[in-house]
PDB file of C-alpha atoms in Angstrom:
ATOM      1  CA  ALA S   1      40.508  27.442 -11.667  1.00  0.00           C
ATOM      2  CA  GLN S   2      43.864  29.309 -11.674  1.00  0.00           C
ATOM      3  CA  SER S   3      46.312  29.004 -14.443  1.00  0.00           C
ATOM      4  CA  VAL S   4      49.335  30.390 -16.134  1.00  0.00           C
ATOM      5  CA  THR S   5      50.192  30.481 -19.812  1.00  0.00           C
ATOM      6  CA  GLN S   6      53.604  31.504 -20.989  1.00  0.00           C
ATOM      7  CA  LEU S   7      53.115  32.178 -24.639  1.00  0.00           C
ATOM      8  CA  ASP S   8      56.708  31.222 -25.813  1.00  0.00           C
ATOM      9  CA  SER S   9      58.577  28.247 -24.957  1.00  0.00           C
ATOM     10  CA  HIS S  10      61.812  29.674 -26.254  1.00  0.00           C
ATOM     11  CA  VAL S  11      62.970  33.205 -27.027  1.00  0.00           C
ATOM     12  CA  SER S  12      66.297  34.149 -28.536  1.00  0.00           C
ATOM     13  CA  VAL S  13      67.792  37.689 -28.396  1.00  0.00           C
ATOM     14  CA  SER S  14      71.081  39.281 -29.115  1.00  0.00           C
ATOM     15  CA  GLU S  15      73.202  40.634 -26.263  1.00  0.00           C
ATOM     16  CA  GLY S  16      72.338  44.149 -25.681  1.00  0.00           C
ATOM     17  CA  THR S  17      68.901  44.092 -27.203  1.00  0.00           C
ATOM     18  CA  PRO S  18      65.556  44.214 -25.347  1.00  0.00           C
ATOM     19  CA  VAL S  19      63.908  41.048 -23.697  1.00  0.00           C
ATOM     20  CA  LEU S  20      60.311  40.339 -23.604  1.00  0.00           C
ATOM     21  CA  LEU S  21      58.820  37.213 -21.858  1.00  0.00           C
ATOM     22  CA  ARG S  22      55.050  36.925 -22.166  1.00  0.00           C
ATOM     23  CA  CYS S  23      52.788  35.556 -19.534  1.00  0.00           C
ATOM     24  CA  ASN S  24      48.975  35.470 -19.104  1.00  0.00           C
ATOM     25  CA  TYR S  25      47.069  34.346 -16.121  1.00  0.00           C
ATOM     26  CA  SER S  26      43.552  33.251 -15.133  1.00  0.00           C
ATOM     27  CA  SER S  27      42.847  33.699 -11.559  1.00  0.00           C
ATOM     28  CA  SER S  28      40.430  35.230  -8.885  1.00  0.00           C
ATOM     29  CA  TYR S  29      40.333  38.730  -7.795  1.00  0.00           C
ATOM     30  CA  SER S  30      43.826  40.203  -6.707  1.00  0.00           C
ATOM     31  CA  PRO S  31      46.226  37.454  -7.432  1.00  0.00           C
ATOM     32  CA  SER S  32      49.855  37.483  -6.437  1.00  0.00           C
ATOM     33  CA  LEU S  33      52.023  37.239  -9.483  1.00  0.00           C
ATOM     34  CA  PHE S  34      55.547  36.153  -9.589  1.00  0.00           C
ATOM     35  CA  TRP S  35      58.531  35.768 -12.126  1.00  0.00           C
ATOM     36  CA  TYR S  36      61.191  33.200 -11.129  1.00  0.00           C
ATOM     37  CA  VAL S  37      64.522  32.392 -12.991  1.00  0.00           C
ATOM     38  CA  GLN S  38      66.247  28.877 -12.966  1.00  0.00           C
ATOM     39  CA  HIS S  39      69.861  28.488 -14.115  1.00  0.00           C
ATOM     40  CA  PRO S  40      70.893  25.086 -15.148  1.00  0.00           C
ATOM     41  CA  ASN S  41      70.980  22.581 -12.305  1.00  0.00           C
ATOM     42  CA  LYS S  42      69.705  25.115  -9.735  1.00  0.00           C
ATOM     43  CA  GLY S  43      66.469  25.867  -7.964  1.00  0.00           C
ATOM     44  CA  LEU S  44      64.188  28.667  -8.867  1.00  0.00           C
ATOM     45  CA  GLN S  45      65.063  32.151  -7.682  1.00  0.00           C
ATOM     46  CA  LEU S  46      62.576  34.909  -7.320  1.00  0.00           C
ATOM     47  CA  LEU S  47      63.036  37.872  -9.963  1.00  0.00           C
ATOM     48  CA  LEU S  48      60.132  39.954  -8.922  1.00  0.00           C
ATOM     49  CA  LYS S  49      56.567  39.846  -7.592  1.00  0.00           C
ATOM     50  CA  TYR S  50      53.359  41.734  -7.726  1.00  0.00           C
ATOM     51  CA  THR S  51      50.986  41.830  -4.754  1.00  0.00           C
ATOM     52  CA  SER S  52      48.513  44.597  -5.534  1.00  0.00           C
ATOM     53  CA  ALA S  53      50.594  47.574  -4.932  1.00  0.00           C
ATOM     54  CA  ALA S  54      52.243  49.335  -8.061  1.00  0.00           C
ATOM     55  CA  THR S  55      51.370  47.785 -11.289  1.00  0.00           C
ATOM     56  CA  LEU S  56      54.936  48.243 -12.477  1.00  0.00           C
ATOM     57  CA  VAL S  57      57.192  46.148 -10.559  1.00  0.00           C
ATOM     58  CA  LYS S  58      60.947  46.305 -10.655  1.00  0.00           C
ATOM     59  CA  GLY S  59      63.027  43.139  -9.799  1.00  0.00           C
ATOM     60  CA  ILE S  60      66.663  42.111  -9.641  1.00  0.00           C
ATOM     61  CA  ASN S  61      69.244  42.279 -12.424  1.00  0.00           C
ATOM     62  CA  GLY S  62      67.360  45.000 -14.351  1.00  0.00           C
ATOM     63  CA  PHE S  63      64.077  43.048 -14.892  1.00  0.00           C
ATOM     64  CA  GLU S  64      60.650  44.584 -14.566  1.00  0.00           C
ATOM     65  CA  ALA S  65      57.123  43.435 -15.237  1.00  0.00           C
ATOM     66  CA  GLU S  66      53.759  45.172 -15.609  1.00  0.00           C
ATOM     67  CA  PHE S  67      50.639  43.845 -14.155  1.00  0.00           C
ATOM     68  CA  LYS S  68      47.601  44.682 -16.618  1.00  0.00           C
ATOM     69  CA  LYS S  69      44.298  43.542 -15.296  1.00  0.00           C
ATOM     70  CA  SER S  70      42.281  44.316 -18.322  1.00  0.00           C
ATOM     71  CA  GLU S  71      44.592  42.045 -20.441  1.00  0.00           C
ATOM     72  CA  THR S  72      45.331  39.512 -17.569  1.00  0.00           C
ATOM     73  CA  SER S  73      49.032  39.832 -18.518  1.00  0.00           C
ATOM     74  CA  PHE S  74      52.133  39.998 -16.489  1.00  0.00           C
ATOM     75  CA  HIS S  75      54.921  40.279 -19.157  1.00  0.00           C
ATOM     76  CA  LEU S  76      58.546  40.267 -18.135  1.00  0.00           C
ATOM     77  CA  THR S  77      60.981  42.920 -19.809  1.00  0.00           C
ATOM     78  CA  LYS S  78      64.540  44.002 -19.581  1.00  0.00           C
ATOM     79  CA  PRO S  79      66.053  46.923 -21.773  1.00  0.00           C
ATOM     80  CA  SER S  80      69.333  45.236 -22.522  1.00  0.00           C
ATOM     81  CA  ALA S  81      70.013  41.481 -22.398  1.00  0.00           C
ATOM     82  CA  HIS S  82      73.315  40.113 -20.986  1.00  0.00           C
ATOM     83  CA  MET S  83      74.796  36.787 -21.721  1.00  0.00           C
ATOM     84  CA  SER S  84      74.259  35.944 -17.898  1.00  0.00           C
ATOM     85  CA  ASP S  85      70.484  36.214 -18.434  1.00  0.00           C
ATOM     86  CA  ALA S  86      70.305  32.960 -20.390  1.00  0.00           C
ATOM     87  CA  ALA S  87      68.217  30.683 -18.288  1.00  0.00           C
ATOM     88  CA  GLU S  88      64.608  29.393 -17.954  1.00  0.00           C
ATOM     89  CA  TYR S  89      62.031  31.911 -16.671  1.00  0.00           C
ATOM     90  CA  PHE S  90      58.832  30.865 -14.993  1.00  0.00           C
ATOM     91  CA  CYS S  91      55.670  33.022 -14.411  1.00  0.00           C
ATOM     92  CA  ALA S  92      53.674  31.964 -11.452  1.00  0.00           C
ATOM     93  CA  VAL S  93      50.344  32.941  -9.688  1.00  0.00           C
ATOM     94  CA  SER S  94      49.147  32.574  -6.204  1.00  0.00           C
ATOM     95  CA  PRO S  95      45.398  33.203  -6.038  1.00  0.00           C
ATOM     96  CA  THR S  96      43.490  34.762  -3.241  1.00  0.00           C
ATOM     97  CA  GLY S  97      42.314  32.241  -0.722  1.00  0.00           C
ATOM     98  CA  GLY S  98      44.816  29.615  -1.180  1.00  0.00           C
ATOM     99  CA  PHE S  99      48.461  28.610  -0.737  1.00  0.00           C
ATOM    100  CA  LYS S 100      49.102  27.148  -3.841  1.00  0.00           C
ATOM    101  CA  THR S 101      51.534  28.667  -6.204  1.00  0.00           C
ATOM    102  CA  ILE S 102      50.844  27.526  -9.865  1.00  0.00           C
ATOM    103  CA  PHE S 103      53.677  27.884 -12.436  1.00  0.00           C
ATOM    104  CA  GLY S 104      53.660  28.248 -16.168  1.00  0.00           C
ATOM    105  CA  ALA S 105      55.564  25.833 -18.346  1.00  0.00           C
ATOM    106  CA  GLY S 106      58.588  28.058 -18.507  1.00  0.00           C
ATOM    107  CA  THR S 107      60.258  30.140 -21.294  1.00  0.00           C
ATOM    108  CA  ARG S 108      63.947  29.355 -22.193  1.00  0.00           C
ATOM    109  CA  LEU S 109      65.897  32.528 -23.038  1.00  0.00           C
ATOM    110  CA  PHE S 110      68.893  32.330 -25.330  1.00  0.00           C
ATOM    111  CA  VAL S 111      71.242  35.136 -25.543  1.00  0.00           C
ATOM    112  CA  LYS S 112      73.650  35.390 -28.568  1.00  0.00           C
ATOM    113  CA  ALA S 113      76.845  37.166 -28.580  1.00  0.00           C
TER     114      ALA S 113
ATOM    115  CA  ASP M   1      71.584  32.450   6.226  1.00  0.00           C
ATOM    116  CA  ALA M   2      71.213  29.052   4.990  1.00  0.00           C
ATOM    117  CA  GLY M   3      68.718  28.391   2.456  1.00  0.00           C
ATOM    118  CA  VAL M   4      66.482  25.477   1.817  1.00  0.00           C
ATOM    119  CA  ILE M   5      68.642  22.356   2.148  1.00  0.00           C
ATOM    120  CA  GLN M   6      67.767  19.269   0.156  1.00  0.00           C
ATOM    121  CA  SER M   7      69.400  15.768   0.159  1.00  0.00           C
ATOM    122  CA  PRO M   8      70.559  13.757  -1.638  1.00  0.00           C
ATOM    123  CA  ARG M   9      71.262  16.087  -4.632  1.00  0.00           C
ATOM    124  CA  HIS M  10      71.494  12.967  -6.942  1.00  0.00           C
ATOM    125  CA  GLU M  11      69.915   9.478  -6.471  1.00  0.00           C
ATOM    126  CA  VAL M  12      70.109   6.571  -8.800  1.00  0.00           C
ATOM    127  CA  THR M  13      68.070   3.570  -7.908  1.00  0.00           C
ATOM    128  CA  GLU M  14      66.506   0.550  -9.387  1.00  0.00           C
ATOM    129  CA  MET M  15      62.858   0.063 -10.022  1.00  0.00           C
ATOM    130  CA  GLY M  16      61.136  -1.179  -6.977  1.00  0.00           C
ATOM    131  CA  GLN M  17      63.442   0.272  -4.427  1.00  0.00           C
ATOM    132  CA  GLU M  18      62.336   2.774  -1.722  1.00  0.00           C
ATOM    133  CA  VAL M  19      63.467   6.365  -2.176  1.00  0.00           C
ATOM    134  CA  THR M  20      63.542   9.115   0.446  1.00  0.00           C
ATOM    135  CA  LEU M  21      64.157  12.624  -0.186  1.00  0.00           C
ATOM    136  CA  ARG M  22      64.808  15.156   2.550  1.00  0.00           C
ATOM    137  CA  CYS M  23      64.274  18.768   3.074  1.00  0.00           C
ATOM    138  CA  LYS M  24      65.200  21.376   5.716  1.00  0.00           C
ATOM    139  CA  PRO M  25      63.263  24.605   5.176  1.00  0.00           C
ATOM    140  CA  ILE M  26      64.386  28.051   6.098  1.00  0.00           C
ATOM    141  CA  SER M  27      64.093  28.677   9.750  1.00  0.00           C
ATOM    142  CA  GLY M  28      60.985  30.549  10.762  1.00  0.00           C
ATOM    143  CA  HIS M  29      59.169  29.735   7.463  1.00  0.00           C
ATOM    144  CA  ASN M  30      55.840  27.904   8.174  1.00  0.00           C
ATOM    145  CA  SER M  31      54.917  26.771   4.661  1.00  0.00           C
ATOM    146  CA  LEU M  32      56.662  23.914   2.911  1.00  0.00           C
ATOM    147  CA  PHE M  33      56.022  22.702  -0.657  1.00  0.00           C
ATOM    148  CA  TRP M  34      57.223  19.709  -2.667  1.00  0.00           C
ATOM    149  CA  TYR M  35      57.369  20.178  -6.442  1.00  0.00           C
ATOM    150  CA  ARG M  36      58.342  17.799  -9.237  1.00  0.00           C
ATOM    151  CA  GLN M  37      59.902  19.004 -12.413  1.00  0.00           C
ATOM    152  CA  THR M  38      60.145  17.001 -15.686  1.00  0.00           C
ATOM    153  CA  MET M  39      60.473  18.073 -19.273  1.00  0.00           C
ATOM    154  CA  MET M  40      57.159  16.674 -20.074  1.00  0.00           C
ATOM    155  CA  ARG M  41      55.085  18.101 -17.291  1.00  0.00           C
ATOM    156  CA  GLY M  42      56.941  21.057 -16.191  1.00  0.00           C
ATOM    157  CA  LEU M  43      56.648  22.041 -12.521  1.00  0.00           C
ATOM    158  CA  GLU M  44      53.941  20.172 -10.636  1.00  0.00           C
ATOM    159  CA  LEU M  45      52.979  20.769  -6.972  1.00  0.00           C
ATOM    160  CA  LEU M  46      52.791  17.434  -5.080  1.00  0.00           C
ATOM    161  CA  ILE M  47      51.813  18.511  -1.621  1.00  0.00           C
ATOM    162  CA  TYR M  48      52.068  21.393   0.737  1.00  0.00           C
ATOM    163  CA  PHE M  49      52.309  21.913   4.449  1.00  0.00           C
ATOM    164  CA  ASN M  50      51.284  24.697   6.633  1.00  0.00           C
ATOM    165  CA  ASN M  51      52.576  24.716  10.296  1.00  0.00           C
ATOM    166  CA  ASN M  52      53.591  20.952   9.718  1.00  0.00           C
ATOM    167  CA  VAL M  53      50.018  20.009   8.636  1.00  0.00           C
ATOM    168  CA  PRO M  54      49.426  18.728   5.146  1.00  0.00           C
ATOM    169  CA  ILE M  55      46.954  21.025   3.472  1.00  0.00           C
ATOM    170  CA  ASP M  56      46.593  19.698   0.092  1.00  0.00           C
ATOM    171  CA  ASP M  57      48.090  16.437  -1.328  1.00  0.00           C
ATOM    172  CA  SER M  58      45.982  16.381  -4.423  1.00  0.00           C
ATOM    173  CA  GLY M  59      49.063  16.562  -6.599  1.00  0.00           C
ATOM    174  CA  MET M  60      50.557  13.423  -5.142  1.00  0.00           C
ATOM    175  CA  PRO M  61      50.487  10.996  -8.179  1.00  0.00           C
ATOM    176  CA  GLU M  62      49.454   7.833  -6.408  1.00  0.00           C
ATOM    177  CA  ASP M  63      49.733   5.971  -3.254  1.00  0.00           C
ATOM    178  CA  ARG M  64      53.360   5.085  -3.864  1.00  0.00           C
ATOM    179  CA  PHE M  65      54.081   8.722  -2.776  1.00  0.00           C
ATOM    180  CA  SER M  66      53.792   9.891   0.731  1.00  0.00           C
ATOM    181  CA  ALA M  67      55.192  12.861   2.539  1.00  0.00           C
ATOM    182  CA  LYS M  68      55.567  13.860   6.122  1.00  0.00           C
ATOM    183  CA  MET M  69      56.604  16.882   8.255  1.00  0.00           C
ATOM    184  CA  PRO M  70      57.167  15.689  11.778  1.00  0.00           C
ATOM    185  CA  ASN M  71      58.437  19.246  12.792  1.00  0.00           C
ATOM    186  CA  ALA M  72      59.048  22.743  11.640  1.00  0.00           C
ATOM    187  CA  SER M  73      62.732  22.042  10.442  1.00  0.00           C
ATOM    188  CA  PHE M  74      62.349  18.743   8.487  1.00  0.00           C
ATOM    189  CA  SER M  75      60.288  17.081   5.734  1.00  0.00           C
ATOM    190  CA  THR M  76      60.564  13.789   3.752  1.00  0.00           C
ATOM    191  CA  LEU M  77      58.995  12.605   0.511  1.00  0.00           C
ATOM    192  CA  LYS M  78      59.046   8.851   0.071  1.00  0.00           C
ATOM    193  CA  ILE M  79      58.377   6.831  -2.963  1.00  0.00           C
ATOM    194  CA  GLN M  80      57.834   3.171  -2.512  1.00  0.00           C
ATOM    195  CA  PRO M  81      58.082   1.345  -4.793  1.00  0.00           C
ATOM    196  CA  SER M  82      59.884   3.572  -7.169  1.00  0.00           C
ATOM    197  CA  GLU M  83      59.167   3.199 -10.952  1.00  0.00           C
ATOM    198  CA  PRO M  84      61.203   4.695 -13.886  1.00  0.00           C
ATOM    199  CA  ARG M  85      58.360   7.198 -14.641  1.00  0.00           C
ATOM    200  CA  ASP M  86      59.183   8.800 -11.222  1.00  0.00           C
ATOM    201  CA  SER M  87      62.509   9.949 -12.556  1.00  0.00           C
ATOM    202  CA  ALA M  88      62.560  13.771 -12.245  1.00  0.00           C
ATOM    203  CA  VAL M  89      63.896  16.631 -10.126  1.00  0.00           C
ATOM    204  CA  TYR M  90      62.145  17.028  -6.989  1.00  0.00           C
ATOM    205  CA  PHE M  91      62.210  20.486  -5.362  1.00  0.00           C
ATOM    206  CA  CYS M  92      61.496  21.460  -1.855  1.00  0.00           C
ATOM    207  CA  ALA M  93      60.499  25.084  -1.216  1.00  0.00           C
ATOM    208  CA  SER M  94      59.492  27.133   1.895  1.00  0.00           C
ATOM    209  CA  SER M  95      57.791  30.465   2.452  1.00  0.00           C
ATOM    210  CA  LEU M  96      56.064  32.696   4.824  1.00  0.00           C
ATOM    211  CA  PRO M  97      52.490  33.839   4.069  1.00  0.00           C
ATOM    212  CA  VAL M  98      52.085  37.438   3.115  1.00  0.00           C
ATOM    213  CA  ALA M  99      48.470  37.345   4.402  1.00  0.00           C
ATOM    214  CA  PRO M 100      46.069  34.608   5.770  1.00  0.00           C
ATOM    215  CA  TRP M 101      45.636  32.083   3.112  1.00  0.00           C
ATOM    216  CA  ARG M 102      47.928  33.663   0.600  1.00  0.00           C
ATOM    217  CA  SER M 103      51.464  32.249  -0.164  1.00  0.00           C
ATOM    218  CA  GLY M 104      54.413  34.653  -0.384  1.00  0.00           C
ATOM    219  CA  GLU M 105      57.710  34.285  -2.257  1.00  0.00           C
ATOM    220  CA  LEU M 106      58.757  30.552  -2.430  1.00  0.00           C
ATOM    221  CA  PHE M 107      62.393  29.842  -1.634  1.00  0.00           C
ATOM    222  CA  PHE M 108      63.628  26.676  -3.418  1.00  0.00           C
ATOM    223  CA  GLY M 109      66.251  24.289  -2.605  1.00  0.00           C
ATOM    224  CA  GLU M 110      68.606  23.120  -5.288  1.00  0.00           C
ATOM    225  CA  GLY M 111      66.675  19.914  -5.914  1.00  0.00           C
ATOM    226  CA  SER M 112      67.087  16.183  -5.698  1.00  0.00           C
ATOM    227  CA  ARG M 113      67.619  14.568  -9.154  1.00  0.00           C
ATOM    228  CA  LEU M 114      66.099  11.093  -9.138  1.00  0.00           C
ATOM    229  CA  THR M 115      66.834   8.532 -11.797  1.00  0.00           C
ATOM    230  CA  VAL M 116      65.053   5.229 -11.347  1.00  0.00           C
ATOM    231  CA  LEU M 117      66.593   2.398 -13.667  1.00  0.00           C
TER     232      LEU M 117
END
């Protein structure tokens, strides 16, 4: 069975400091992996996706993630947090052989001034 | 381009009433998904359609829930009768597959917030 585990329910950083949101997955060979962001009272929006090309994936707003097959991880990073990054972030997996996209429980990012 | 359009954005109803949520996917997308989001359970996939055909409805909580996609530009999620535990935000999303039997990026609507009193 496919699953996604987001290791932190909340992360708090100061503006200008690095962001690390952690995600581990369990899936079949060659899954597609995604990070989505959700601002209050909005739908989810794609930040970036991995689909078996380069293992370091760059997304919007300065975010990037690295696919590490040996660690079954897909952590999201950003060098310098902005106040506007405060939101909920979801890691998701779409396994080979199926349409289902399975979401993690989410990590709420707080950014302090 | 218009994104995924959901209506109503907010619905408040009383227990036992019928609720119908509507979704218009992005034109040209052939996969449509209904998700439910709650604090306790997070994002749950209820059902998804491919080319207007329901592929997997194993996430539908019980027989009170039903979903239809009569054509490529419209889908409904119906709850009859509604119960307070159905209170949640319901999202519709659409996508194009990147390869046979593999979902691509999901494009979400802004959700329908349902409150059942």
